[in-house]
C-alpha cells in the first residue's frame, strides 16, 4: 500500500499531524502561520534515490534551484554533494552563500546578461547551457574580455512532446527554449571556432511534471545521435545533460520511482563514456514541503461554503496559475461531520483559491496543511496585497530550524519612498 500522504515523512500521531518528529501544531505555535515547512529527511531521501539509481555511473545531479531556493534547502543538497542548475546571477549567489560548489553549477536560461556571464565566469561554474546563436557570440566576447574561457553546452530543443501542462512544456519547436535540433551542428561548428569558448557537452530539458519516461528516452536518443554525428566531425562532447522534469504525486498521479524512470535512460547510455547529468527540481523538493495555514473564518453560503485561510495566492500561486491540485488535510482530526469547502485566501481576487470543493471536518482556528508545496511554492510567492512572505522552517528529526523569517511590513516598503 502506498503512503497515505504524498509527503513521505508526514504521519498522524494521536490524531494530529507531525512531520518527522515534530507536531505541526508546535510549529504553528512557535513560528505562526502561514509557514512553509520542509523535511530534511524527505529532501535527503529524494536526493539519495537519484544517487542510488545512478549507481557507479559517471553522473552529476544538479538540483534546479528555481524549485526552492531557500538557503536551508540548498545547504542540505550542498552537503550531499549535489550540483546546481541555476537561471540567474541571483541563484548563483544563493548557491555560493549556502556552501554549494560553483564547480558543479550549470547555468541555464534564454536571457543571460553580460553581468551574469561575468559573475558566473569569475565563480568558475562548470558549464553554460547556451540557448541561442546570439548568446554564443556574446559569451565568447564576455569571456575574452575577462581573460577566461567559458565552458559550454548547447541546449538543444529535441522537439518531443512531454504530454504535460502547456505552460510547463519546454521541448517543443514552438517554444522559446533551446536551439532548434537541426541548427545544432552548425552552431557547434561555430562554437569550435570561437577562441574563448570550450565545448563540453549538450543539454536539453523537455518539460516538467512528466509522468512517463518515454519522451525523455526519445529526447536522449536524439541527443546521442547528435553527439555521434559531432564526434565524426571531430567535435567531442563529454557530458549529456537531460534536464529535469520527473513528476510527483499531488493527487492520484502515479509517477515512476526515480529508479524506474532512470532505468531506460541508463540502458540507452549503456557502454557510453559521456557523463550523464540531470537537473531535477520538483522531484527533489516538491513532496518534502507543505504550507501550514490557519482557518480564519468559515463562511457558509447558499451554493458553496468557504474556508478562508491565512495563506493566499501570493504564498502559493500554483492553483491560481495552473489550476494545480494540492492535497489539503486538517492537522487535527475532529469528530464533526465533514463539509465541502472552497479553500480561499484573503486576497481581493476571485482567483485567490488554494483548493476547490474539499471535504473537511474543521472549525474556525483549525490548522490545515497544504501538501506537495515544496517545489515552486515559496519561489513563486509575491507580496501582492502588501502581504509579507511566509516564514520557512526546516524540520530535522525532533529539531526545527527557522530558515527564513516571516517578512515584516517594514521589510516590504523599506526600499520605497514617498515623493518629497
Ligand atoms: N532545468 C531547466 C532548464 C528547467 O527549465 C527546469 C524547470 C528544470 C530543470 C527543473 O524541472 P523540474 O524537475 O522541476 O520539472 N512553475 C512550474 C514549473 C516550471 C518549471 C520550469 N523549468 C510549476 O509550478 O509547476
Coordinates of C-alpha atoms and ligand atoms in Angstrom, one line a residue:
X1 CA 0.0 0.0 0.0
X2 CA 1.3 3.5 -0.8
X3 CA 1.9 6.0 2.0
X4 CA -1.4 7.9 2.8
X5 CA 0.3 11.2 2.1
X6 CA 2.5 12.2 -0.8
X7 CA 5.0 13.6 1.7
X8 CA 6.9 10.5 3.0
X9 CA 7.8 11.9 6.4
X10 CA 4.3 13.2 7.2
X11 CA 2.2 11.0 9.6
X12 CA -0.5 11.2 12.2
X13 CA 0.3 10.8 15.9
X14 CA -2.7 10.6 18.2
X15 CA -5.0 12.3 15.7
X16 CA -2.6 15.1 14.9
X17 CA -0.1 15.5 12.0
X18 CA 3.6 15.5 12.5
X19 CA 6.5 16.0 10.1
X20 CA 9.3 13.7 11.1
X21 CA 9.2 14.0 14.9
X22 CA 7.7 17.5 15.2
X23 CA 4.0 18.2 15.6
X24 CA 2.7 20.7 13.0
X25 CA 0.8 22.4 15.9
X26 CA 4.1 23.1 17.6
X27 CA 5.5 24.8 14.5
X28 CA 2.4 27.0 14.2
X29 CA 2.6 28.0 17.8
X30 CA 6.2 28.8 17.6
X31 CA 6.6 30.4 14.2
X32 CA 3.0 31.4 13.3
X33 CA 1.1 30.8 10.0
X34 CA 1.3 30.8 7.1
X35 CA 4.6 28.9 7.1
X36 CA 6.3 26.6 4.7
X37 CA 7.6 23.6 6.4
X38 CA 10.3 21.3 4.9
X39 CA 11.6 17.9 6.0
X40 CA 15.3 17.4 5.8
X41 CA 14.8 13.6 5.8
X42 CA 12.5 13.8 2.8
X43 CA 14.9 16.1 0.9
X44 CA 17.8 13.7 1.6
X45 CA 15.8 10.6 0.6
X46 CA 14.8 12.2 -2.7
X47 CA 18.4 13.1 -3.5
X48 CA 19.7 9.7 -2.4
X49 CA 17.1 8.0 -4.7
X50 CA 18.8 9.6 -7.7
X51 CA 22.3 8.8 -6.4
X52 CA 21.4 5.1 -5.8
X53 CA 19.6 4.8 -9.2
X54 CA 22.7 6.2 -11.0
X55 CA 24.9 3.7 -9.1
X56 CA 28.5 3.8 -10.1
X57 CA 27.8 5.6 -13.4
X58 CA 29.7 8.8 -14.1
X59 CA 27.0 11.3 -13.4
X60 CA 26.0 14.6 -11.7
X61 CA 22.7 15.6 -10.2
X62 CA 22.3 19.4 -10.4
X63 CA 19.3 20.5 -8.3
X64 CA 17.2 23.1 -10.2
X65 CA 17.4 26.0 -7.7
X66 CA 14.2 27.7 -9.1
X67 CA 12.1 25.0 -7.5
X68 CA 13.0 26.1 -4.0
X69 CA 16.0 28.4 -3.4
X70 CA 15.9 28.8 0.3
X71 CA 19.5 28.7 1.7
X72 CA 18.5 26.0 4.2
X73 CA 17.3 23.7 1.4
X74 CA 20.3 24.5 -0.8
X75 CA 22.7 23.7 2.1
X76 CA 21.1 20.2 2.6
X77 CA 21.8 19.4 -1.1
X78 CA 25.3 21.1 -1.0
X79 CA 26.3 18.8 1.9
X80 CA 25.0 15.8 -0.1
X81 CA 27.4 16.7 -2.8
X82 CA 24.8 17.9 -5.3
X83 CA 25.5 20.2 -8.3
X84 CA 23.1 23.0 -9.0
X85 CA 21.2 24.2 -12.1
X86 CA 20.7 28.0 -12.0
X87 CA 18.9 30.5 -14.2
X88 CA 20.2 33.8 -12.8
X89 CA 23.1 35.5 -11.1
X90 CA 20.9 35.7 -8.0
X91 CA 20.6 31.9 -7.9
X92 CA 24.3 31.6 -8.2
X93 CA 24.8 33.9 -5.3
X94 CA 22.4 31.8 -3.2
X95 CA 24.2 28.6 -4.1
X96 CA 27.5 30.0 -3.0
X97 CA 26.0 31.5 0.2
X98 CA 24.6 28.1 1.0
X99 CA 28.0 26.4 0.7
X100 CA 27.4 24.9 -2.8
X101 CA 30.3 24.2 -5.1
X102 CA 30.4 26.6 -8.1
X103 CA 32.4 24.0 -10.0
X104 CA 29.2 21.9 -10.1
X105 CA 26.9 24.6 -11.3
X106 CA 25.3 24.7 -14.7
X107 CA 23.7 27.9 -15.9
X108 CA 20.5 27.6 -18.0
X109 CA 18.2 30.3 -19.3
X110 CA 17.5 32.2 -22.5
X111 CA 18.4 35.7 -21.3
X112 CA 21.7 35.7 -19.5
X113 CA 23.0 39.2 -19.2
X114 CA 26.6 40.2 -19.6
X115 CA 26.9 40.9 -15.9
X116 CA 25.6 37.4 -15.1
X117 CA 28.1 35.9 -17.5
X118 CA 30.9 37.8 -15.9
X119 CA 29.8 36.7 -12.4
X120 CA 29.5 33.0 -13.4
X121 CA 32.9 33.1 -15.2
X122 CA 34.5 34.6 -12.1
X123 CA 32.9 32.0 -9.8
X124 CA 34.2 29.2 -12.1
X125 CA 31.0 27.5 -12.9
X126 CA 31.0 24.1 -14.6
X127 CA 29.0 24.9 -17.7
X128 CA 26.9 27.5 -19.5
X129 CA 23.9 25.9 -21.2
X130 CA 23.7 28.2 -24.2
X131 CA 20.3 28.7 -25.7
X132 CA 20.9 30.8 -28.9
X133 CA 23.4 31.8 -31.5
X134 CA 23.4 35.3 -30.2
X135 CA 24.2 34.1 -26.7
X136 CA 27.1 32.1 -28.0
X137 CA 28.7 35.2 -29.6
X138 CA 28.1 37.3 -26.5
X139 CA 29.5 34.7 -24.2
X140 CA 32.7 34.4 -26.3
X141 CA 33.1 38.2 -26.2
X142 CA 32.5 38.5 -22.4
X143 CA 34.9 35.6 -21.7
X144 CA 37.5 37.1 -23.9
X145 CA 37.2 40.5 -22.1
X146 CA 37.5 38.7 -18.8
X147 CA 40.6 36.7 -19.9
X148 CA 38.8 33.5 -19.4
X149 CA 37.5 30.5 -21.4
X150 CA 33.8 29.7 -21.0
X151 CA 32.8 26.0 -20.7
X152 CA 29.6 25.5 -22.8
X153 CA 26.9 23.1 -23.8
X154 CA 24.2 23.9 -26.3
X155 CA 20.7 23.4 -25.0
X156 CA 19.0 21.8 -27.9
X157 CA 15.3 21.5 -28.5
X158 CA 14.7 17.9 -29.3
X159 CA 11.0 18.6 -30.3
X160 CA 9.4 15.9 -28.4
X161 CA 6.0 16.2 -26.7
X162 CA 6.3 15.7 -23.0
X163 CA 2.5 15.5 -22.6
X164 CA 2.3 17.8 -19.7
X165 CA 0.6 21.2 -19.0
X166 CA 1.3 23.6 -21.9
X167 CA 2.8 26.2 -19.6
X168 CA 5.5 23.9 -18.3
X169 CA 6.2 22.1 -21.6
X170 CA 9.5 23.4 -22.9
X171 CA 10.9 20.9 -25.5
X172 CA 8.6 21.6 -28.4
X173 CA 9.7 23.6 -31.5
X174 CA 7.1 26.2 -30.8
X175 CA 8.6 27.5 -27.5
X176 CA 11.4 29.9 -26.7
X177 CA 13.8 27.4 -25.2
X178 CA 17.0 26.0 -26.6
X179 CA 18.3 25.9 -30.2
X180 CA 16.5 24.0 -32.9
X181 CA 17.8 20.5 -33.2
X182 CA 18.6 20.9 -36.9
X183 CA 20.6 24.1 -36.2
X184 CA 22.7 22.5 -33.5
X185 CA 25.6 21.0 -35.7
X186 CA 26.2 24.4 -37.4
X187 CA 26.3 26.1 -34.0
X188 CA 28.7 23.6 -32.6
X189 CA 31.0 24.2 -35.6
X190 CA 30.7 27.9 -34.9
X191 CA 31.5 27.4 -31.2
X192 CA 34.5 25.3 -32.1
X193 CA 35.9 28.4 -33.9
X194 CA 35.3 30.8 -31.1
X195 CA 38.6 31.3 -29.2
X196 CA 37.1 31.9 -25.7
X197 CA 34.7 29.0 -25.6
X198 CA 35.4 25.4 -24.8
X199 CA 32.8 22.8 -25.8
X200 CA 31.9 20.5 -23.0
X201 CA 28.5 18.9 -23.7
X202 CA 24.9 19.1 -24.8
X203 CA 21.8 19.8 -22.8
X204 CA 18.1 19.6 -23.1
X205 CA 15.0 20.0 -20.9
X206 CA 11.7 18.9 -22.3
X207 CA 9.2 19.9 -19.6
X208 CA 8.1 19.4 -16.1
X209 CA 5.8 17.1 -14.1
X210 CA 6.5 14.2 -16.6
X211 CA 4.7 11.0 -15.5
X212 CA 6.3 8.8 -18.1
X213 CA 9.9 8.2 -19.1
X214 CA 9.2 7.6 -22.8
X215 CA 9.5 11.3 -24.0
X216 CA 12.8 11.6 -22.1
X217 CA 14.1 8.4 -23.7
X218 CA 13.2 9.8 -27.1
X219 CA 15.0 13.0 -26.4
X220 CA 18.1 11.1 -25.1
X221 CA 18.2 9.1 -28.3
X222 CA 18.1 12.2 -30.4
X223 CA 20.9 13.7 -28.3
X224 CA 23.1 10.6 -28.6
X225 CA 22.7 10.7 -32.4
X226 CA 23.8 14.3 -32.4
X227 CA 26.8 13.5 -30.2
X228 CA 27.9 10.8 -32.6
X229 CA 27.4 13.0 -35.6
X230 CA 29.6 15.7 -34.0
X231 CA 32.2 13.2 -32.9
X232 CA 32.5 12.1 -36.6
X233 CA 33.3 15.7 -37.4
X234 CA 35.9 15.9 -34.7
X235 CA 33.8 17.8 -32.1
X236 CA 33.9 15.7 -28.9
X237 CA 31.3 16.1 -26.2
X238 CA 32.0 14.9 -22.7
X239 CA 28.6 15.3 -21.0
X240 CA 24.9 14.9 -21.8
X241 CA 22.5 16.8 -19.6
X242 CA 19.0 15.6 -19.8
X243 CA 17.5 18.4 -17.7
X244 CA 14.8 17.9 -15.1
X245 CA 11.2 17.0 -15.3
X246 CA 10.3 13.9 -13.3
X247 CA 6.8 14.4 -11.9
X248 CA 5.5 13.8 -8.4
X249 CA 2.2 12.7 -6.8
X250 CA 0.0 15.6 -6.0
X251 CA -3.3 13.7 -6.0
X252 CA -3.6 10.3 -7.7
X253 CA -0.8 10.6 -10.2
X254 CA 1.5 7.6 -10.3
X255 CA 4.9 8.9 -11.4
X256 CA 7.6 6.3 -11.9
X257 CA 10.0 5.9 -9.0
X258 CA 13.4 7.5 -9.7
X259 CA 15.0 4.2 -10.4
X260 CA 12.2 3.2 -12.8
X261 CA 12.4 6.5 -14.6
X262 CA 16.2 6.3 -15.0
X263 CA 16.4 2.6 -16.0
X264 CA 15.5 3.1 -19.7
X265 CA 17.8 6.1 -19.8
X266 CA 20.7 4.2 -18.3
X267 CA 20.0 1.4 -20.8
X268 CA 20.2 3.9 -23.7
X269 CA 23.6 5.1 -22.3
X270 CA 25.0 1.6 -21.8
X271 CA 28.6 1.5 -22.9
X272 CA 28.8 5.2 -23.4
X273 CA 31.6 7.2 -21.8
X274 CA 29.9 10.6 -21.5
X275 CA 29.0 11.9 -18.1
X276 CA 25.2 11.8 -17.6
X277 CA 23.7 14.9 -15.9
X278 CA 20.2 15.7 -14.6
X279 CA 18.6 18.9 -13.4
X280 CA 15.7 17.8 -11.2
X281 CA 13.8 20.3 -9.2
X282 CA 10.2 19.2 -8.3
X283 CA 11.1 15.6 -7.7
X284 CA 13.7 16.6 -5.1
X285 CA 11.7 19.1 -3.1
X286 CA 8.0 19.0 -4.1
X287 CA 6.9 16.4 -1.6
X288 CA 9.4 17.4 1.1
X289 CA 7.4 20.5 1.9
X290 CA 4.0 21.7 2.9
X291 CA 2.3 25.0 3.5
X292 CA 0.8 25.3 7.0
X293 CA -2.1 27.7 7.3
X294 CA -4.8 28.5 9.8
X295 CA -8.6 28.9 9.1
X296 CA -9.6 32.5 9.9
X297 CA -13.2 32.2 9.1
X298 CA -15.8 29.6 8.0
X299 CA -18.3 31.3 5.7
X300 CA -21.3 29.1 4.8
X301 CA -23.1 30.1 1.6
X302 CA -26.1 29.0 -0.5
X303 CA -24.0 27.4 -3.2
X304 CA -20.6 27.0 -1.6
X305 CA -19.0 27.0 1.8
X306 CA -15.8 28.9 2.1
X307 CA -12.9 28.2 4.5
X308 CA -11.0 31.5 4.5
X309 CA -7.4 30.7 5.5
X310 CA -4.4 33.0 6.3
X311 CA -2.4 31.7 3.3
X312 CA -3.3 33.0 -0.2
X313 CA -2.3 33.0 -3.9
X314 CA 0.6 35.3 -3.1
X315 CA 2.0 32.4 -0.9
X316 CA 1.2 29.5 -3.3
X317 CA 0.4 30.7 -6.8
X318 CA 0.1 27.2 -8.5
X319 CA -3.6 26.7 -8.0
X320 CA -4.5 30.2 -9.4
X321 CA -1.9 30.0 -12.1
X322 CA -2.2 26.4 -13.4
X323 CA -5.3 25.2 -11.7
X324 CA -2.9 22.9 -9.9
X325 CA -4.3 20.4 -7.3
X326 CA -2.7 20.3 -3.9
X327 CA -4.0 17.9 -1.2
X328 CA -5.4 19.8 1.8
X329 CA -5.5 18.0 5.1
X330 CA -6.7 19.0 8.6
X331 CA -3.9 19.0 11.1
X332 CA -6.2 17.8 13.9
X333 CA -8.8 15.1 13.5
X334 CA -12.3 16.2 14.6
X335 CA -15.5 14.3 15.2
X336 CA -17.5 16.9 13.4
X337 CA -19.5 15.9 10.3
X338 CA -17.3 16.8 7.2
X339 CA -18.5 19.5 4.9
X340 CA -17.4 20.6 1.5
X341 CA -15.3 23.8 1.3
X342 CA -13.7 26.1 -1.1
X343 CA -10.3 26.9 0.5
X344 CA -9.6 30.5 -0.2
X345 CA -7.3 33.3 0.9
X346 CA -7.8 36.9 2.0
X347 CA -6.7 38.4 -1.3
X348 CA -9.2 40.6 -3.3
X349 CA -9.4 38.4 -6.4
X350 CA -11.8 35.6 -7.3
X351 CA -8.7 33.7 -8.5
X352 CA -7.4 33.6 -4.9
X353 CA -8.1 30.0 -4.1
X354 CA -5.9 27.2 -2.9
X355 CA -8.3 24.3 -3.4
X356 CA -11.9 23.7 -4.7
X357 CA -14.6 21.6 -3.2
X358 CA -12.7 19.7 -0.4
X359 CA -14.4 17.6 2.2
X360 CA -13.0 18.6 5.7
X361 CA -14.2 18.3 9.3
X362 CA -12.9 21.6 10.6
X363 CA -13.7 24.6 12.9
X364 CA -12.6 28.2 12.8
X365 CA -9.0 28.4 14.1
X366 CA -8.0 25.0 12.9
X367 CA -4.8 24.3 11.1
X368 CA -4.6 23.0 7.6
X369 CA -1.6 21.5 5.7
X370 CA -1.4 22.1 2.0
X371 CA 0.7 19.3 0.7
X372 CA 3.3 18.9 -2.1
X373 CA 4.2 22.6 -1.7
X374 CA 8.0 22.3 -1.5
X375 CA 8.5 23.0 -5.2
X376 CA 7.5 26.2 -6.9
X377 CA 5.8 27.4 -3.8
X378 CA 7.8 29.9 -1.9
X379 CA 9.9 30.7 -5.0
X380 CA 6.8 31.9 -6.9
X381 CA 5.4 33.8 -4.0
X382 CA 4.8 37.6 -4.1
X383 CA 3.9 40.5 -1.9
X384 CA 0.5 41.1 -3.6
X385 CA -1.9 43.0 -1.3
X386 CA 1.2 44.0 0.8
X387 CA 1.3 40.6 2.4
X388 CA 4.7 39.7 3.9
X389 CA 6.0 36.4 2.7
X390 CA 5.6 33.4 4.9
X391 CA 8.2 32.0 7.3
X392 CA 10.1 28.9 6.2
X393 CA 11.2 26.2 8.6
X394 CA 13.1 23.0 8.2
X395 CA 12.3 20.0 10.4
X396 CA 15.3 17.7 11.1
X397 CA 14.3 14.8 13.4
X398 CA 13.0 16.4 16.5
X399 CA 14.5 19.8 15.8
X400 CA 13.2 22.7 13.9
X401 CA 15.3 25.4 12.2
X402 CA 13.8 28.7 11.1
X403 CA 15.4 29.0 7.6
X404 CA 13.6 32.2 6.7
X405 CA 11.9 34.7 9.0
X406 CA 8.5 35.9 8.2
X407 CA 8.6 39.2 6.3
X408 CA 7.5 42.2 8.2
X409 CA 5.5 45.1 6.7
X410 CA 8.6 47.4 7.2
X411 CA 10.6 44.9 5.0
X412 CA 8.1 45.3 2.3
X413 CA 8.5 49.0 1.6
X414 CA 12.0 49.6 3.1
X415 CA 13.3 50.4 -0.4
X416 CA 10.5 52.8 -1.3
X417 CA 10.0 56.5 -0.7
X418 CA 7.1 58.9 -0.9
X419 CA 7.8 62.0 -3.1
X420 CA 9.4 64.8 -1.2
Ligands
LIG1 N1 16.1 22.5 -15.9 C1 15.6 23.5 -16.6 C2 16.3 24.2 -17.7 C3 14.3 24.0 -16.3 O1 13.7 25.0 -17.0 C4 13.5 23.4 -15.2 C5 12.2 23.9 -14.9 C6 14.2 22.4 -14.5 C7 15.4 22.0 -14.9 C8 13.5 21.7 -13.4 O2 12.4 21.0 -13.8 P1 11.6 20.0 -12.8 O3 12.5 18.9 -12.4 O4 11.3 20.8 -11.6 O5 10.4 19.6 -13.5 N2 6.4 26.7 -12.1 C9 6.0 25.4 -12.7 C10 7.2 24.6 -13.1 C11 8.1 25.4 -14.1 C12 9.3 24.6 -14.4 C13 10.3 25.4 -15.2 N3 11.6 24.7 -15.5 C14 5.1 24.7 -11.7 O6 4.9 25.2 -10.6 O7 4.7 23.6 -12.0

